[in-house]
């Protein structure tokens, strides 16, 4: 009898350790990448903080913060081409903005604006997915289409650790593996599915090892380490483009904020745990340490960068508040080629009530 048991190391791959020291292999153009990413990470951090404040002031509806996950998102999106297909959830706004989504558009979803359900032309990105794991199937379908059309574009599904408990994840992985489709499954393991910690979500020691069961490659990477994420994504995307099939990446990170602005994390986790993560693993701190050590960053640059980020956030908020309202009926227009008559009437009636 042969018993299969996971005996591997669960330590995620790292390039930069918590002190910002190099412990792995840097990408060739590390300095250029870091100088592009770090200011964008500062902007995203400010955007995220402002969005939460706007919700508290009643100027924005429910919002899902991404604080702590900037590295996992920005460094993975950095590998994609504009012609690749992206299927995000509600927590990928940092990556989506890096990929070209205007900040004003990123805010519109939390306003319930019909335009947030339609990506701007030219962006091969689906609107944010709220139904957990449903976008994984869409990514697999798009990957299949890339293959049938014989392009070397690929598809990426972004999802959280909780999504790996859904049937859609398993069906998507299996189908993509059997068909050797050009798909990257990118899991941001931020340790929680709302209030459920990852150890109660899965008995598997890692999420990456779930890949083995499907015959695809799995990578467990430190999701707060921009360079490690970039290297992992580079590997997975290149494989997919070469027709070598799907990869599952588990980026181990931590959600520093609440699940959404409707959530009270104090009910399911200790503030001390959050502080410990924030102090040791904040992706912005780590990258700044490395940049400073290279002589590429100092306090003056930091201050200028923060000021610029602040101005950009202010601009996005002003654009969001000036953004023209649209009748509720518009929402259905992004879903149907021809809106069914009953639905159109119903939305028109509801629109009147809402006014
Ligand atoms: C199919 C489905 N079931 C339940 C929910 C309610 N729900 C919203 S977010 C969430 C947790 C998701 O956790 P995870 O996949 O880890 O992503 P994260 O929010 O941590 O980024 C749940 C259960 C949902 N949106 N869709």
Coordinates of C-alpha atoms and ligand atoms in Angstrom, one line a residue:
X1 CA 0.0 0.0 0.0
X2 CA 1.3 3.4 -0.8
X3 CA 0.1 6.3 1.3
X4 CA 0.5 9.8 -0.2
X5 CA 1.2 12.4 2.4
X6 CA 2.5 15.9 2.1
X7 CA 5.9 16.2 3.7
X8 CA 7.2 19.3 2.0
X9 CA 8.3 22.6 3.4
X10 CA 5.5 25.1 3.8
X11 CA 7.8 28.1 3.9
X12 CA 6.9 30.5 1.1
X13 CA 9.5 31.5 -1.5
X14 CA 11.2 34.8 -0.7
X15 CA 13.5 37.3 -2.4
X16 CA 13.4 40.0 0.2
X17 CA 13.1 39.0 3.9
X18 CA 11.3 41.1 6.5
X19 CA 14.4 43.3 6.9
X20 CA 14.4 44.1 3.2
X21 CA 17.6 42.0 2.7
X22 CA 18.0 39.9 -0.4
X23 CA 17.7 36.2 0.3
X24 CA 16.7 35.0 -3.2
X25 CA 17.2 35.9 -6.8
X26 CA 16.2 39.4 -7.8
X27 CA 14.7 40.1 -11.2
X28 CA 17.3 41.7 -13.7
X29 CA 15.7 45.1 -13.6
X30 CA 14.8 45.1 -9.9
X31 CA 15.7 48.8 -9.3
X32 CA 13.6 50.1 -12.2
X33 CA 10.7 47.9 -11.2
X34 CA 10.9 48.9 -7.5
X35 CA 11.0 52.6 -8.4
X36 CA 7.9 52.2 -10.5
X37 CA 6.0 50.1 -8.0
X38 CA 6.8 51.7 -4.7
X39 CA 5.2 55.1 -5.5
X40 CA 2.2 53.3 -6.9
X41 CA 2.0 51.3 -3.6
X42 CA 2.0 54.6 -1.7
X43 CA -0.8 55.9 -3.9
X44 CA -2.8 52.7 -3.4
X45 CA -2.4 52.8 0.4
X46 CA -3.7 56.4 0.5
X47 CA -6.5 55.5 -1.9
X48 CA -7.6 52.6 0.4
X49 CA -7.5 54.7 3.5
X50 CA -9.5 57.5 1.9
X51 CA -12.1 55.1 0.5
X52 CA -12.7 53.8 4.1
X53 CA -13.0 57.4 5.4
X54 CA -15.5 58.3 2.6
X55 CA -17.6 55.3 3.5
X56 CA -17.7 56.4 7.2
X57 CA -18.8 59.9 6.0
X58 CA -21.6 58.4 3.9
X59 CA -20.0 59.5 0.6
X60 CA -19.3 55.9 -0.5
X61 CA -21.1 52.6 0.1
X62 CA -19.6 49.3 1.2
X63 CA -15.9 49.1 0.4
X64 CA -13.5 46.1 0.6
X65 CA -10.0 47.3 1.7
X66 CA -6.8 45.8 0.3
X67 CA -4.3 47.2 2.8
X68 CA -1.4 44.8 3.2
X69 CA -2.0 43.1 -0.2
X70 CA -0.5 45.8 -2.4
X71 CA 2.7 43.7 -3.2
X72 CA 0.8 40.6 -4.2
X73 CA -1.4 42.6 -6.5
X74 CA 0.9 45.1 -8.1
X75 CA 3.8 42.7 -8.7
X76 CA 1.6 40.1 -10.2
X77 CA -0.3 42.5 -12.5
X78 CA 3.1 43.8 -13.6
X79 CA 3.8 40.6 -15.5
X80 CA 0.6 40.8 -17.6
X81 CA 0.2 42.3 -21.1
X82 CA -2.8 44.5 -21.9
X83 CA -4.1 41.7 -24.2
X84 CA -4.2 39.1 -21.4
X85 CA -7.6 38.5 -19.8
X86 CA -8.1 39.3 -16.1
X87 CA -10.9 38.1 -13.8
X88 CA -10.7 39.9 -10.4
X89 CA -12.7 39.9 -7.2
X90 CA -13.7 42.9 -5.2
X91 CA -10.3 43.1 -3.4
X92 CA -8.0 43.6 -6.4
X93 CA -8.4 47.4 -6.9
X94 CA -4.7 48.1 -6.4
X95 CA -3.7 45.6 -9.1
X96 CA -6.6 46.7 -11.4
X97 CA -5.5 50.4 -11.1
X98 CA -2.0 49.4 -11.8
X99 CA -3.3 47.6 -14.9
X100 CA -5.0 50.7 -16.2
X101 CA -8.3 51.1 -14.4
X102 CA -8.8 54.8 -13.6
X103 CA -9.0 55.5 -9.9
X104 CA -12.4 57.3 -10.3
X105 CA -13.7 54.1 -11.9
X106 CA -12.3 52.0 -9.0
X107 CA -14.4 54.2 -6.6
X108 CA -17.7 53.9 -8.7
X109 CA -18.5 50.4 -7.6
X110 CA -18.8 51.5 -4.0
X111 CA -21.2 54.2 -5.2
X112 CA -23.4 51.5 -6.8
X113 CA -22.9 53.3 -10.1
X114 CA -24.1 51.4 -13.2
X115 CA -20.8 52.3 -15.0
X116 CA -18.8 50.3 -12.5
X117 CA -20.3 47.1 -14.0
X118 CA -18.7 47.8 -17.3
X119 CA -14.9 47.9 -17.8
X120 CA -13.7 50.8 -20.0
X121 CA -13.0 49.8 -23.6
X122 CA -9.5 48.4 -24.2
X123 CA -9.2 46.8 -20.8
X124 CA -9.5 43.1 -21.0
X125 CA -10.6 42.9 -17.4
X126 CA -13.9 41.6 -16.2
X127 CA -15.8 43.7 -13.6
X128 CA -15.2 42.8 -10.0
X129 CA -16.8 39.5 -9.0
X130 CA -18.8 39.3 -5.8
X131 CA -19.9 35.6 -6.1
X132 CA -16.9 33.8 -4.5
X133 CA -14.9 31.8 -7.1
X134 CA -17.3 32.3 -10.0
X135 CA -14.7 34.2 -11.9
X136 CA -12.4 31.2 -11.9
X137 CA -14.7 29.5 -14.4
X138 CA -14.8 32.6 -16.5
X139 CA -11.0 32.7 -16.6
X140 CA -10.8 29.1 -17.6
X141 CA -13.3 29.8 -20.4
X142 CA -11.2 32.8 -21.6
X143 CA -8.0 30.7 -21.4
X144 CA -9.7 28.1 -23.6
X145 CA -10.7 30.8 -26.1
X146 CA -7.1 32.1 -26.2
X147 CA -6.0 28.5 -27.1
X148 CA -8.7 28.0 -29.7
X149 CA -7.9 31.3 -31.3
X150 CA -4.2 30.4 -31.2
X151 CA -3.0 33.6 -29.6
X152 CA -0.4 33.5 -26.9
X153 CA -2.6 35.6 -24.6
X154 CA -3.4 34.1 -21.2
X155 CA -6.1 34.4 -18.6
X156 CA -5.7 35.0 -14.9
X157 CA -8.2 34.4 -12.1
X158 CA -7.6 36.3 -8.8
X159 CA -9.3 34.9 -5.7
X160 CA -8.9 34.5 -2.0
X161 CA -8.2 31.5 0.3
X162 CA -11.9 31.1 1.0
X163 CA -12.6 30.6 -2.7
X164 CA -10.6 27.4 -2.7
X165 CA -13.4 25.8 -0.7
X166 CA -15.9 26.4 -3.6
X167 CA -16.8 23.9 -6.2
X168 CA -15.9 26.4 -9.0
X169 CA -12.3 26.4 -7.9
X170 CA -12.0 22.6 -8.2
X171 CA -13.9 22.4 -11.5
X172 CA -11.8 25.2 -12.9
X173 CA -8.5 23.7 -11.9
X174 CA -9.5 20.3 -13.2
X175 CA -10.7 21.5 -16.6
X176 CA -7.8 23.8 -17.1
X177 CA -5.3 21.0 -16.2
X178 CA -6.9 18.4 -18.4
X179 CA -7.0 20.8 -21.3
X180 CA -3.6 22.3 -20.5
X181 CA -5.1 25.8 -20.8
X182 CA -3.1 29.0 -20.5
X183 CA -4.5 30.0 -17.1
X184 CA -2.9 31.3 -13.9
X185 CA -4.8 30.8 -10.7
X186 CA -3.6 33.5 -8.4
X187 CA -4.8 33.0 -4.8
X188 CA -4.1 35.8 -2.3
X189 CA -4.1 33.9 0.9
X190 CA -4.9 36.8 3.3
X191 CA -5.6 34.4 6.1
X192 CA -9.3 35.1 6.4
X193 CA -12.6 34.5 4.6
X194 CA -14.5 37.2 6.4
X195 CA -14.2 35.8 10.0
X196 CA -13.1 32.2 9.1
X197 CA -9.3 31.8 9.5
X198 CA -7.5 29.8 6.9
X199 CA -6.8 26.9 9.2
X200 CA -10.6 26.4 9.5
X201 CA -11.1 26.9 5.8
X202 CA -8.9 24.0 4.7
X203 CA -7.1 21.1 6.4
X204 CA -4.4 21.2 3.7
X205 CA -1.1 22.7 5.1
X206 CA -0.9 25.0 2.1
X207 CA -3.1 26.1 -0.8
X208 CA -0.3 25.7 -3.3
X209 CA -0.2 21.9 -2.8
X210 CA -3.8 21.6 -4.0
X211 CA -2.2 21.9 -7.4
X212 CA -0.7 18.5 -7.2
X213 CA -4.0 16.8 -7.1
X214 CA -4.9 18.3 -10.4
X215 CA -1.6 17.7 -12.1
X216 CA -0.7 21.4 -12.4
X217 CA 2.2 23.2 -10.8
X218 CA 1.8 25.0 -7.5
X219 CA 3.9 27.8 -6.1
X220 CA 3.8 29.2 -2.5
X221 CA 5.3 32.6 -2.4
X222 CA 5.6 35.4 0.2
X223 CA 2.8 37.7 -1.0
X224 CA 4.3 40.7 0.8
X225 CA 7.5 40.4 -1.2
X226 CA 7.2 42.2 -4.5
X227 CA 10.1 40.5 -6.1
X228 CA 9.1 37.0 -5.1
X229 CA 5.6 37.6 -6.4
X230 CA 6.9 38.9 -9.6
X231 CA 9.3 36.0 -10.1
X232 CA 6.5 33.5 -9.4
X233 CA 4.1 35.2 -11.7
X234 CA 6.7 35.5 -14.4
X235 CA 7.3 31.8 -14.3
X236 CA 3.6 30.9 -14.4
X237 CA 2.8 33.4 -17.2
X238 CA 5.7 32.3 -19.3
X239 CA 4.7 28.6 -18.9
X240 CA 1.1 29.4 -19.9
X241 CA 2.3 31.4 -23.0
X242 CA 4.5 28.5 -24.0
X243 CA 1.5 26.2 -23.9
X244 CA 2.7 24.3 -20.8
X245 CA -0.6 24.7 -19.0
X246 CA -1.9 26.2 -15.8
X247 CA -0.2 27.1 -12.5
X248 CA -1.6 27.8 -9.1
X249 CA 0.1 30.5 -7.2
X250 CA -0.5 30.9 -3.5
X251 CA 0.6 34.4 -2.4
X252 CA 0.8 34.3 1.4
X253 CA -0.2 37.7 2.7
X254 CA -2.4 39.3 5.4
X255 CA -5.5 41.5 5.3
X256 CA -4.5 44.3 7.6
X257 CA -8.0 46.0 7.4
X258 CA -11.5 44.7 7.9
X259 CA -13.1 42.3 5.3
X260 CA -15.3 45.2 4.2
X261 CA -16.4 48.4 5.8
X262 CA -19.4 46.5 7.2
X263 CA -17.2 44.1 9.2
X264 CA -15.8 44.3 12.8
X265 CA -12.6 42.2 12.8
X266 CA -12.3 42.8 16.6
X267 CA -14.9 40.0 16.9
X268 CA -12.7 37.3 15.4
X269 CA -9.0 38.3 15.7
X270 CA -6.7 40.0 18.2
X271 CA -5.5 43.5 17.5
X272 CA -2.1 42.3 18.6
X273 CA -1.9 39.8 15.8
X274 CA -2.7 42.5 13.3
X275 CA 0.0 44.7 14.7
X276 CA 2.5 41.9 14.6
X277 CA 1.8 41.3 10.9
X278 CA 1.9 45.0 10.2
X279 CA 5.2 45.5 11.9
X280 CA 7.0 42.6 10.5
X281 CA 5.5 42.1 7.1
X282 CA 4.0 45.3 5.7
X283 CA 5.0 45.1 2.0
X284 CA 5.5 48.9 1.7
X285 CA 8.0 48.9 4.6
X286 CA 9.9 46.0 3.2
X287 CA 10.3 47.5 -0.2
X288 CA 11.3 50.9 1.2
X289 CA 14.0 49.2 3.3
X290 CA 15.5 47.7 0.2
X291 CA 15.3 50.9 -1.8
X292 CA 16.9 52.8 1.0
X293 CA 19.7 50.3 1.2
X294 CA 20.3 50.7 -2.5
X295 CA 20.7 54.4 -2.1
X296 CA 17.6 54.9 -4.2
X297 CA 15.2 56.3 -1.6
X298 CA 15.3 58.8 1.3
X299 CA 12.9 60.9 3.4
X300 CA 12.7 63.7 0.9
X301 CA 11.6 61.4 -1.9
X302 CA 9.1 59.7 0.5
X303 CA 7.6 63.1 1.4
X304 CA 7.3 64.2 -2.3
X305 CA 5.8 60.9 -3.3
X306 CA 3.2 61.0 -0.5
X307 CA 2.2 64.5 -1.5
X308 CA 1.8 63.4 -5.1
X309 CA -0.2 60.4 -4.1
X310 CA -2.4 62.6 -1.9
X311 CA -3.1 64.9 -4.8
X312 CA -4.0 62.0 -7.0
X313 CA -6.4 60.6 -4.5
X314 CA -8.0 64.0 -4.0
X315 CA -8.4 64.3 -7.8
X316 CA -10.1 60.8 -8.0
X317 CA -12.5 61.7 -5.2
X318 CA -13.4 65.0 -6.9
X319 CA -14.0 63.2 -10.2
X320 CA -16.1 60.5 -8.4
X321 CA -18.3 63.2 -6.8
X322 CA -18.8 65.0 -10.1
X323 CA -19.4 61.9 -12.0
X324 CA -22.8 62.1 -13.7
X325 CA -25.7 60.0 -12.3
X326 CA -27.3 57.5 -14.5
X327 CA -30.8 56.0 -14.4
X328 CA -31.0 52.6 -12.7
X329 CA -32.1 51.1 -15.9
X330 CA -28.6 51.6 -17.3
X331 CA -27.4 48.8 -15.1
X332 CA -29.1 46.1 -17.2
X333 CA -27.7 47.6 -20.4
X334 CA -24.2 46.3 -19.5
X335 CA -25.6 42.8 -19.0
X336 CA -28.1 42.3 -21.9
X337 CA -27.7 43.1 -25.6
X338 CA -31.5 43.7 -25.5
X339 CA -32.9 44.3 -22.0
X340 CA -36.0 42.1 -21.5
X341 CA -39.1 44.3 -21.4
X342 CA -40.3 43.3 -17.9
X343 CA -36.9 44.0 -16.4
X344 CA -36.7 47.4 -18.1
X345 CA -40.1 48.4 -16.7
X346 CA -39.2 47.1 -13.3
X347 CA -35.9 49.0 -13.2
X348 CA -37.6 52.2 -14.4
X349 CA -40.2 51.9 -11.6
X350 CA -37.5 51.3 -9.0
X351 CA -35.5 54.2 -10.3
X352 CA -38.5 56.5 -9.6
X353 CA -38.7 55.2 -6.0
X354 CA -35.0 55.8 -5.5
X355 CA -35.2 59.4 -6.6
Ligands
LIG1 C1 -20.8 32.1 -3.5 C2 -20.7 33.0 -2.4 N1 -20.8 32.5 -1.1 C3 -20.7 33.4 -0.1 C4 -20.5 34.7 -0.3 C5 -20.3 35.7 0.9 N2 -18.9 36.1 1.0 C6 -18.5 37.3 0.6 S1 -16.9 37.5 0.8 C7 -16.7 36.0 1.5 C8 -15.3 35.5 2.0 C9 -14.3 35.3 0.9 O1 -13.1 35.1 1.4 P1 -11.8 34.9 0.4 O2 -12.2 34.0 -0.7 O3 -10.7 34.4 1.3 O4 -11.5 36.3 -0.1 P2 -11.1 37.6 0.7 O5 -12.4 38.3 1.0 O6 -10.4 37.2 1.9 O7 -10.3 38.4 -0.3 C10 -17.9 35.3 1.6 C11 -18.1 34.0 2.1 C12 -20.4 35.2 -1.6 N3 -20.1 36.5 -1.9 N4 -20.5 34.3 -2.6

